[in-house]
Amino acid sequence: MITSGNQVKSELIDINSRFLQELQGELDEEVAKKTLAEFLFRNIGIAWFMLTRQHIYFYQEMLIRSWFQRNYSMNIISRAGAKSYCAAIFACLYSIFYPGSKVVVVSSNFRRSRAILAQMEMFINARGSDLLRQCFVRPVSHKNDEWVIPIGDGYVKALPLSNGDAIRGERAELIIGDEARLINRPIWEAVILPFLAAQTGIQDKIRKEEVEDALIKKGLLEKGGEEAYRSLKRVVLLSSASYTFEYLHDKFQEWIKQTLDGKSSSATYFVCQMGHEALPKTLIEKAI
């Protein structure tokens, strides 16, 4: 069940047909790079196969695409539904498509958050992942209080929520919360959400404003016609089913309401529920 509400819907562009119709002859290197990047961003399954020679199920591609498109995503999925597996794929791809980004993985215990980074390492070191290894070339750090997989100027980091005071200063563009039903309200509100508070890419925003001001003075851009700022901050919460008295159910109801009402102009939401009967037959032993 995917809830569709009154959020502002972006126009769907058939990017593959556009490429076939518009691209003619030989492409110079700059156009080829941009075209490839846009094609892979719109075709997550193909991108992952190119990087690792591994296929993913269509429902996994659908989830990952949704996480890219929405600020707040909640996924209540059956046990053995490959939630952490998808999160590891998403962390790899997000770090590649958004260079320099800071990704923080948290869970109810450090073992679970480390498991997502361990899965990322398995992807990176797997046979056939030559292109993915060329993205993650710096050594991985395995400390007692944090694991870090660096990529360029960014990283993917696993942190223990039990050490709340020590991690309060963290900043991130993407937070992945695994086993989210076990994360309580005080930890969520006082520790995790503040990771997203600080703005990133300040210098880029300043330069963009200077260019827009110059265009306005020349009469080439109307005041107020500047492109609206769209936040790239992301939260992805993953959990199996929880009870209605747990805090995650409160967040679930809140995000469903935000999705249906569509009153939030600055944030978008994605909520999905999948029981074991919705999963591919080859993925789990349904009799068990």
mmCIF file of C-alpha atoms in Angstrom:
data_model
loop_
_atom_site.group_PDB
_atom_site.id
_atom_site.type_symbol
_atom_site.label_atom_id
_atom_site.label_comp_id
_atom_site.label_asym_id
_atom_site.label_seq_id
_atom_site.Cartn_x
_atom_site.Cartn_y
_atom_site.Cartn_z
ATOM 1 C CA MET A 1 0.000 0.000 0.000
ATOM 2 C CA ILE A 2 1.432 3.326 -1.074
ATOM 3 C CA THR A 3 -0.545 6.343 0.085
ATOM 4 C CA SER A 4 -1.096 9.031 -2.536
ATOM 5 C CA GLY A 5 -2.354 12.391 -1.358
ATOM 6 C CA ASN A 6 -2.468 16.051 -2.274
ATOM 7 C CA GLN A 7 1.246 16.762 -2.375
ATOM 8 C CA VAL A 8 2.515 18.815 -5.280
ATOM 9 C CA LYS A 9 3.156 16.274 -8.015
ATOM 10 C CA SER A 10 6.177 16.818 -10.219
ATOM 11 C CA GLU A 11 5.660 16.279 -13.928
ATOM 12 C CA LEU A 12 6.846 12.851 -15.025
ATOM 13 C CA ILE A 13 9.212 13.058 -17.962
ATOM 14 C CA ASP A 14 9.935 10.013 -20.092
ATOM 15 C CA ILE A 15 13.648 10.701 -20.047
ATOM 16 C CA ASN A 16 14.571 7.624 -22.088
ATOM 17 C CA SER A 17 12.295 8.572 -24.991
ATOM 18 C CA ARG A 18 13.656 12.121 -24.867
ATOM 19 C CA PHE A 19 17.206 10.817 -25.177
ATOM 20 C CA LEU A 20 16.279 8.647 -28.160
ATOM 21 C CA GLN A 21 14.472 11.491 -29.914
ATOM 22 C CA GLU A 22 16.825 14.405 -29.201
ATOM 23 C CA LEU A 23 20.344 12.983 -29.170
ATOM 24 C CA GLN A 24 21.793 12.905 -32.667
ATOM 25 C CA GLY A 25 25.284 12.167 -33.975
ATOM 26 C CA GLU A 26 28.370 12.187 -31.791
ATOM 27 C CA LEU A 27 28.305 13.826 -28.344
ATOM 28 C CA ASP A 28 31.143 15.886 -26.931
ATOM 29 C CA GLU A 29 32.549 14.695 -23.608
ATOM 30 C CA GLU A 30 30.685 17.194 -21.413
ATOM 31 C CA VAL A 31 27.269 16.408 -22.945
ATOM 32 C CA ALA A 32 27.990 12.676 -22.778
ATOM 33 C CA LYS A 33 28.831 12.877 -19.065
ATOM 34 C CA LYS A 34 25.694 14.867 -18.200
ATOM 35 C CA THR A 35 23.476 12.646 -20.328
ATOM 36 C CA LEU A 36 24.839 9.460 -18.776
ATOM 37 C CA ALA A 37 24.451 10.866 -15.257
ATOM 38 C CA GLU A 38 20.815 11.867 -15.892
ATOM 39 C CA PHE A 39 20.020 8.540 -17.558
ATOM 40 C CA LEU A 40 21.456 6.534 -14.644
ATOM 41 C CA PHE A 41 19.714 8.743 -12.076
ATOM 42 C CA ARG A 42 16.356 8.041 -13.770
ATOM 43 C CA ASN A 43 17.105 4.305 -14.208
ATOM 44 C CA ILE A 44 18.226 3.103 -10.781
ATOM 45 C CA GLY A 45 18.143 -0.601 -11.659
ATOM 46 C CA ILE A 46 20.372 -0.095 -14.696
ATOM 47 C CA ALA A 47 22.724 2.153 -12.702
ATOM 48 C CA TRP A 48 23.139 -0.464 -9.987
ATOM 49 C CA PHE A 49 23.730 -3.219 -12.539
ATOM 50 C CA MET A 50 26.409 -1.143 -14.290
ATOM 51 C CA LEU A 51 28.190 -0.496 -10.997
ATOM 52 C CA THR A 52 27.977 -4.015 -9.530
ATOM 53 C CA ARG A 53 26.670 -6.457 -12.183
ATOM 54 C CA GLN A 54 23.872 -7.233 -9.711
ATOM 55 C CA HIS A 55 20.153 -7.125 -10.465
ATOM 56 C CA ILE A 56 17.574 -5.800 -8.010
ATOM 57 C CA TYR A 57 13.838 -6.515 -7.817
ATOM 58 C CA PHE A 58 11.494 -3.944 -9.308
ATOM 59 C CA TYR A 59 9.907 -3.173 -5.922
ATOM 60 C CA GLN A 60 13.392 -2.355 -4.592
ATOM 61 C CA GLU A 61 14.010 0.024 -7.485
ATOM 62 C CA MET A 62 10.606 1.630 -6.835
ATOM 63 C CA LEU A 63 11.424 2.175 -3.147
ATOM 64 C CA ILE A 64 14.875 3.605 -3.823
ATOM 65 C CA ARG A 65 13.530 5.971 -6.486
ATOM 66 C CA SER A 66 10.931 7.204 -3.987
ATOM 67 C CA TRP A 67 13.601 7.831 -1.354
ATOM 68 C CA PHE A 68 15.447 10.030 -3.853
ATOM 69 C CA GLN A 69 12.282 12.002 -4.613
ATOM 70 C CA ARG A 70 10.892 12.676 -1.124
ATOM 71 C CA ASN A 71 12.259 14.429 1.964
ATOM 72 C CA TYR A 72 10.635 12.078 4.489
ATOM 73 C CA SER A 73 10.107 8.393 3.697
ATOM 74 C CA MET A 74 8.714 5.677 5.957
ATOM 75 C CA ASN A 75 8.680 2.022 4.948
ATOM 76 C CA ILE A 76 6.851 -0.552 7.060
ATOM 77 C CA ILE A 77 7.922 -3.794 5.403
ATOM 78 C CA SER A 78 7.682 -7.448 6.353
ATOM 79 C CA ARG A 79 10.565 -9.223 8.015
ATOM 80 C CA ALA A 80 13.006 -10.526 5.376
ATOM 81 C CA GLY A 81 11.796 -7.771 3.023
ATOM 82 C CA ALA A 82 15.387 -6.643 2.328
ATOM 83 C CA LYS A 83 14.989 -3.253 4.027
ATOM 84 C CA SER A 84 18.616 -2.971 5.151
ATOM 85 C CA TYR A 85 19.801 -4.349 1.805
ATOM 86 C CA CYS A 86 17.927 -1.586 -0.033
ATOM 87 C CA ALA A 87 19.260 0.989 2.428
ATOM 88 C CA ALA A 88 22.844 -0.060 1.650
ATOM 89 C CA ILE A 89 22.186 0.284 -2.102
ATOM 90 C CA PHE A 90 20.590 3.700 -1.556
ATOM 91 C CA ALA A 91 23.514 4.927 0.578
ATOM 92 C CA CYS A 92 25.954 3.936 -2.190
ATOM 93 C CA LEU A 93 23.929 5.602 -4.949
ATOM 94 C CA TYR A 94 23.097 8.743 -2.960
ATOM 95 C CA SER A 95 26.789 9.278 -2.216
ATOM 96 C CA ILE A 96 27.606 8.989 -5.931
ATOM 97 C CA PHE A 97 24.765 11.136 -7.293
ATOM 98 C CA TYR A 98 25.256 13.847 -4.627
ATOM 99 C CA PRO A 99 29.052 14.267 -4.313
ATOM 100 C CA GLY A 100 30.293 15.490 -0.948
ATOM 101 C CA SER A 101 27.104 14.476 0.871
ATOM 102 C CA LYS A 102 27.134 13.312 4.474
ATOM 103 C CA VAL A 103 25.019 10.235 5.186
ATOM 104 C CA VAL A 104 24.353 9.079 8.757
ATOM 105 C CA VAL A 105 22.941 5.626 9.545
ATOM 106 C CA VAL A 106 21.359 5.064 12.960
ATOM 107 C CA SER A 107 19.430 2.237 14.539
ATOM 108 C CA SER A 108 18.219 0.993 17.875
ATOM 109 C CA ASN A 109 21.691 -0.419 18.480
ATOM 110 C CA PHE A 110 25.111 0.055 16.925
ATOM 111 C CA ARG A 111 25.191 -3.507 15.596
ATOM 112 C CA ARG A 112 22.230 -2.815 13.305
ATOM 113 C CA SER A 113 23.572 0.473 11.912
ATOM 114 C CA ARG A 114 26.994 -1.131 11.337
ATOM 115 C CA ALA A 115 25.269 -3.933 9.418
ATOM 116 C CA ILE A 116 24.185 -1.514 6.664
ATOM 117 C CA LEU A 117 27.768 -0.289 6.220
ATOM 118 C CA ALA A 118 28.981 -3.903 6.281
ATOM 119 C CA GLN A 119 26.558 -4.628 3.426
ATOM 120 C CA MET A 120 27.923 -1.620 1.551
ATOM 121 C CA GLU A 121 31.433 -3.027 1.953
ATOM 122 C CA MET A 122 30.238 -6.362 0.573
ATOM 123 C CA PHE A 123 28.838 -4.580 -2.487
ATOM 124 C CA ILE A 124 32.070 -2.616 -2.968
ATOM 125 C CA ASN A 125 34.329 -5.670 -2.674
ATOM 126 C CA ALA A 126 32.115 -8.104 -4.576
ATOM 127 C CA ARG A 127 33.184 -9.678 -7.823
ATOM 128 C CA GLY A 128 31.876 -7.572 -10.696
ATOM 129 C CA SER A 129 31.748 -4.317 -8.687
ATOM 130 C CA ASP A 130 34.734 -2.775 -10.472
ATOM 131 C CA LEU A 131 32.989 0.533 -11.222
ATOM 132 C CA LEU A 132 31.606 0.836 -7.686
ATOM 133 C CA ARG A 133 35.102 0.250 -6.243
ATOM 134 C CA GLN A 134 36.411 3.126 -8.367
ATOM 135 C CA CYS A 135 33.981 5.421 -6.502
ATOM 136 C CA PHE A 136 34.891 4.209 -2.988
ATOM 137 C CA VAL A 137 38.703 4.213 -3.055
ATOM 138 C CA ARG A 138 39.597 5.521 0.428
ATOM 139 C CA PRO A 139 40.066 3.151 3.393
ATOM 140 C CA VAL A 140 37.086 2.317 5.601
ATOM 141 C CA SER A 141 37.238 3.179 9.319
ATOM 142 C CA HIS A 142 35.962 0.651 11.893
ATOM 143 C CA LYS A 143 36.065 2.336 15.298
ATOM 144 C CA ASN A 144 34.297 1.241 18.451
ATOM 145 C CA ASP A 145 32.042 4.308 18.400
ATOM 146 C CA GLU A 146 31.609 4.835 14.639
ATOM 147 C CA TRP A 147 32.099 3.217 11.249
ATOM 148 C CA VAL A 148 32.878 5.457 8.273
ATOM 149 C CA ILE A 149 32.978 4.736 4.535
ATOM 150 C CA PRO A 150 34.466 7.857 2.872
ATOM 151 C CA ILE A 151 33.739 8.868 -0.719
ATOM 152 C CA GLY A 152 35.288 12.037 -2.130
ATOM 153 C CA ASP A 153 34.578 14.903 0.271
ATOM 154 C CA GLY A 154 31.632 13.049 1.819
ATOM 155 C CA TYR A 155 31.014 9.869 3.761
ATOM 156 C CA VAL A 156 28.538 7.304 5.008
ATOM 157 C CA LYS A 157 28.744 6.965 8.783
ATOM 158 C CA ALA A 158 27.161 4.536 11.273
ATOM 159 C CA LEU A 159 26.657 5.918 14.782
ATOM 160 C CA PRO A 160 25.497 4.445 18.129
ATOM 161 C CA LEU A 161 22.428 6.217 19.499
ATOM 162 C CA SER A 162 23.380 5.053 22.990
ATOM 163 C CA ASN A 163 26.113 7.705 22.974
ATOM 164 C CA GLY A 164 23.678 10.585 22.474
ATOM 165 C CA ASP A 165 25.784 13.379 23.963
ATOM 166 C CA ALA A 166 28.830 12.500 21.832
ATOM 167 C CA ILE A 167 26.937 12.545 18.504
ATOM 168 C CA ARG A 168 24.850 15.687 19.006
ATOM 169 C CA GLY A 169 27.177 17.746 16.813
ATOM 170 C CA GLU A 170 26.758 15.534 13.742
ATOM 171 C CA ARG A 171 25.433 17.006 10.499
ATOM 172 C CA ALA A 172 23.915 15.135 7.563
ATOM 173 C CA GLU A 173 22.031 15.518 4.294
ATOM 174 C CA LEU A 174 20.590 12.004 4.601
ATOM 175 C CA ILE A 175 19.578 10.075 7.706
ATOM 176 C CA ILE A 176 18.729 6.376 7.428
ATOM 177 C CA GLY A 177 16.967 4.960 10.481
ATOM 178 C CA ASP A 178 16.858 1.168 10.591
ATOM 179 C CA GLU A 179 14.599 -0.679 13.072
ATOM 180 C CA ALA A 180 12.919 2.688 13.552
ATOM 181 C CA ARG A 181 10.164 1.317 15.785
ATOM 182 C CA LEU A 182 12.762 0.977 18.571
ATOM 183 C CA ILE A 183 13.859 4.632 18.352
ATOM 184 C CA ASN A 184 11.950 6.625 20.973
ATOM 185 C CA ARG A 185 10.653 10.190 20.813
ATOM 186 C CA PRO A 186 13.383 11.908 22.935
ATOM 187 C CA ILE A 187 16.190 10.376 20.831
ATOM 188 C CA TRP A 188 14.395 11.222 17.582
ATOM 189 C CA GLU A 189 13.606 14.836 18.476
ATOM 190 C CA ALA A 190 16.651 15.792 20.568
ATOM 191 C CA VAL A 191 19.429 13.859 18.811
ATOM 192 C CA ILE A 192 18.564 12.663 15.295
ATOM 193 C CA LEU A 193 16.510 15.451 13.694
ATOM 194 C CA PRO A 194 19.043 18.177 14.633
ATOM 195 C CA PHE A 195 21.532 16.387 12.326
ATOM 196 C CA LEU A 196 19.581 17.979 9.454
ATOM 197 C CA ALA A 197 19.351 21.479 10.928
ATOM 198 C CA ALA A 198 22.459 23.050 9.424
ATOM 199 C CA GLN A 199 22.318 24.181 5.817
ATOM 200 C CA THR A 200 24.874 22.735 3.419
ATOM 201 C CA GLY A 201 26.358 24.103 0.203
ATOM 202 C CA ILE A 202 26.235 27.673 1.543
ATOM 203 C CA GLN A 203 28.828 28.978 -0.924
ATOM 204 C CA ASP A 204 26.896 27.547 -3.873
ATOM 205 C CA LYS A 205 23.700 29.231 -2.652
ATOM 206 C CA ILE A 206 25.491 32.569 -2.249
ATOM 207 C CA ARG A 207 26.887 32.381 -5.788
ATOM 208 C CA LYS A 208 23.451 31.432 -7.137
ATOM 209 C CA GLU A 209 21.869 34.452 -5.425
ATOM 210 C CA GLU A 210 24.565 36.746 -6.852
ATOM 211 C CA VAL A 211 23.919 35.470 -10.379
ATOM 212 C CA GLU A 212 20.142 35.863 -9.934
ATOM 213 C CA ASP A 213 20.563 39.446 -8.622
ATOM 214 C CA ALA A 214 22.740 40.312 -11.637
ATOM 215 C CA LEU A 215 20.138 38.887 -14.044
ATOM 216 C CA ILE A 216 17.366 40.840 -12.323
ATOM 217 C CA LYS A 217 19.333 44.100 -12.684
ATOM 218 C CA LYS A 218 19.796 43.411 -16.403
ATOM 219 C CA GLY A 219 16.069 42.716 -16.786
ATOM 220 C CA LEU A 220 16.692 39.116 -17.796
ATOM 221 C CA LEU A 221 14.933 37.676 -14.740
ATOM 222 C CA GLU A 222 11.858 38.934 -12.930
ATOM 223 C CA LYS A 223 11.976 39.525 -9.203
ATOM 224 C CA GLY A 224 10.383 36.513 -7.539
ATOM 225 C CA GLY A 225 10.912 34.415 -10.641
ATOM 226 C CA GLU A 226 13.928 32.684 -9.170
ATOM 227 C CA GLU A 227 13.704 28.945 -8.974
ATOM 228 C CA ALA A 228 12.225 27.862 -5.659
ATOM 229 C CA TYR A 229 14.717 26.252 -3.311
ATOM 230 C CA ARG A 230 14.121 22.545 -3.017
ATOM 231 C CA SER A 231 15.659 20.900 0.002
ATOM 232 C CA LEU A 232 17.769 17.815 -0.645
ATOM 233 C CA LYS A 233 17.630 16.792 3.022
ATOM 234 C CA ARG A 234 16.355 13.239 3.351
ATOM 235 C CA VAL A 235 15.109 10.956 6.139
ATOM 236 C CA VAL A 236 14.433 7.286 5.414
ATOM 237 C CA LEU A 237 12.859 5.240 8.225
ATOM 238 C CA LEU A 238 12.690 1.454 7.950
ATOM 239 C CA SER A 239 10.818 -0.913 10.218
ATOM 240 C CA SER A 240 8.811 -4.073 10.436
ATOM 241 C CA ALA A 241 5.293 -3.725 11.859
ATOM 242 C CA SER A 242 4.929 -1.956 15.211
ATOM 243 C CA TYR A 243 2.191 -1.590 17.812
ATOM 244 C CA THR A 244 -0.096 1.426 17.937
ATOM 245 C CA PHE A 245 1.247 2.433 21.367
ATOM 246 C CA GLU A 246 4.780 2.840 19.994
ATOM 247 C CA TYR A 247 6.176 6.188 18.899
ATOM 248 C CA LEU A 248 6.705 5.057 15.301
ATOM 249 C CA HIS A 249 2.941 4.668 14.911
ATOM 250 C CA ASP A 250 2.511 8.329 15.896
ATOM 251 C CA LYS A 251 5.039 9.328 13.207
ATOM 252 C CA PHE A 252 3.293 7.012 10.733
ATOM 253 C CA GLN A 253 -0.071 8.722 11.332
ATOM 254 C CA GLU A 254 1.553 12.162 11.161
ATOM 255 C CA TRP A 255 3.306 11.465 7.851
ATOM 256 C CA ILE A 256 0.170 9.889 6.365
ATOM 257 C CA LYS A 257 -1.706 13.085 7.292
ATOM 258 C CA GLN A 258 1.009 15.234 5.691
ATOM 259 C CA THR A 259 0.788 13.097 2.552
ATOM 260 C CA LEU A 260 -3.007 13.294 2.323
ATOM 261 C CA ASP A 261 -3.308 16.995 3.235
ATOM 262 C CA GLY A 262 -0.381 18.192 1.160
ATOM 263 C CA LYS A 263 -0.225 21.403 3.221
ATOM 264 C CA SER A 264 3.534 21.344 3.736
ATOM 265 C CA SER A 265 5.107 23.484 1.004
ATOM 266 C CA SER A 266 8.688 22.873 2.069
ATOM 267 C CA ALA A 267 8.737 19.084 2.586
ATOM 268 C CA THR A 268 7.428 16.025 0.758
ATOM 269 C CA TYR A 269 6.482 12.640 2.188
ATOM 270 C CA PHE A 270 6.408 9.006 1.080
ATOM 271 C CA VAL A 271 4.776 6.248 3.149
ATOM 272 C CA CYS A 272 4.727 2.598 2.126
ATOM 273 C CA GLN A 273 3.518 -0.625 3.743
ATOM 274 C CA MET A 274 4.402 -4.061 2.386
ATOM 275 C CA GLY A 275 3.334 -7.352 3.922
ATOM 276 C CA HIS A 276 5.098 -10.621 3.165
ATOM 277 C CA GLU A 277 2.488 -11.515 0.515
ATOM 278 C CA ALA A 278 3.555 -8.469 -1.530
ATOM 279 C CA LEU A 279 7.178 -9.613 -1.738
ATOM 280 C CA PRO A 280 8.541 -11.584 -4.719
ATOM 281 C CA LYS A 281 8.095 -15.334 -4.349
ATOM 282 C CA THR A 282 11.812 -15.907 -4.838
ATOM 283 C CA LEU A 283 12.766 -13.598 -1.966
ATOM 284 C CA ILE A 284 11.377 -15.335 1.117
ATOM 285 C CA GLU A 285 10.041 -18.662 2.349
ATOM 286 C CA LYS A 286 6.397 -17.645 2.619
ATOM 287 C CA ALA A 287 5.360 -20.876 4.311
ATOM 288 C CA ILE A 288 7.626 -19.957 7.219
#
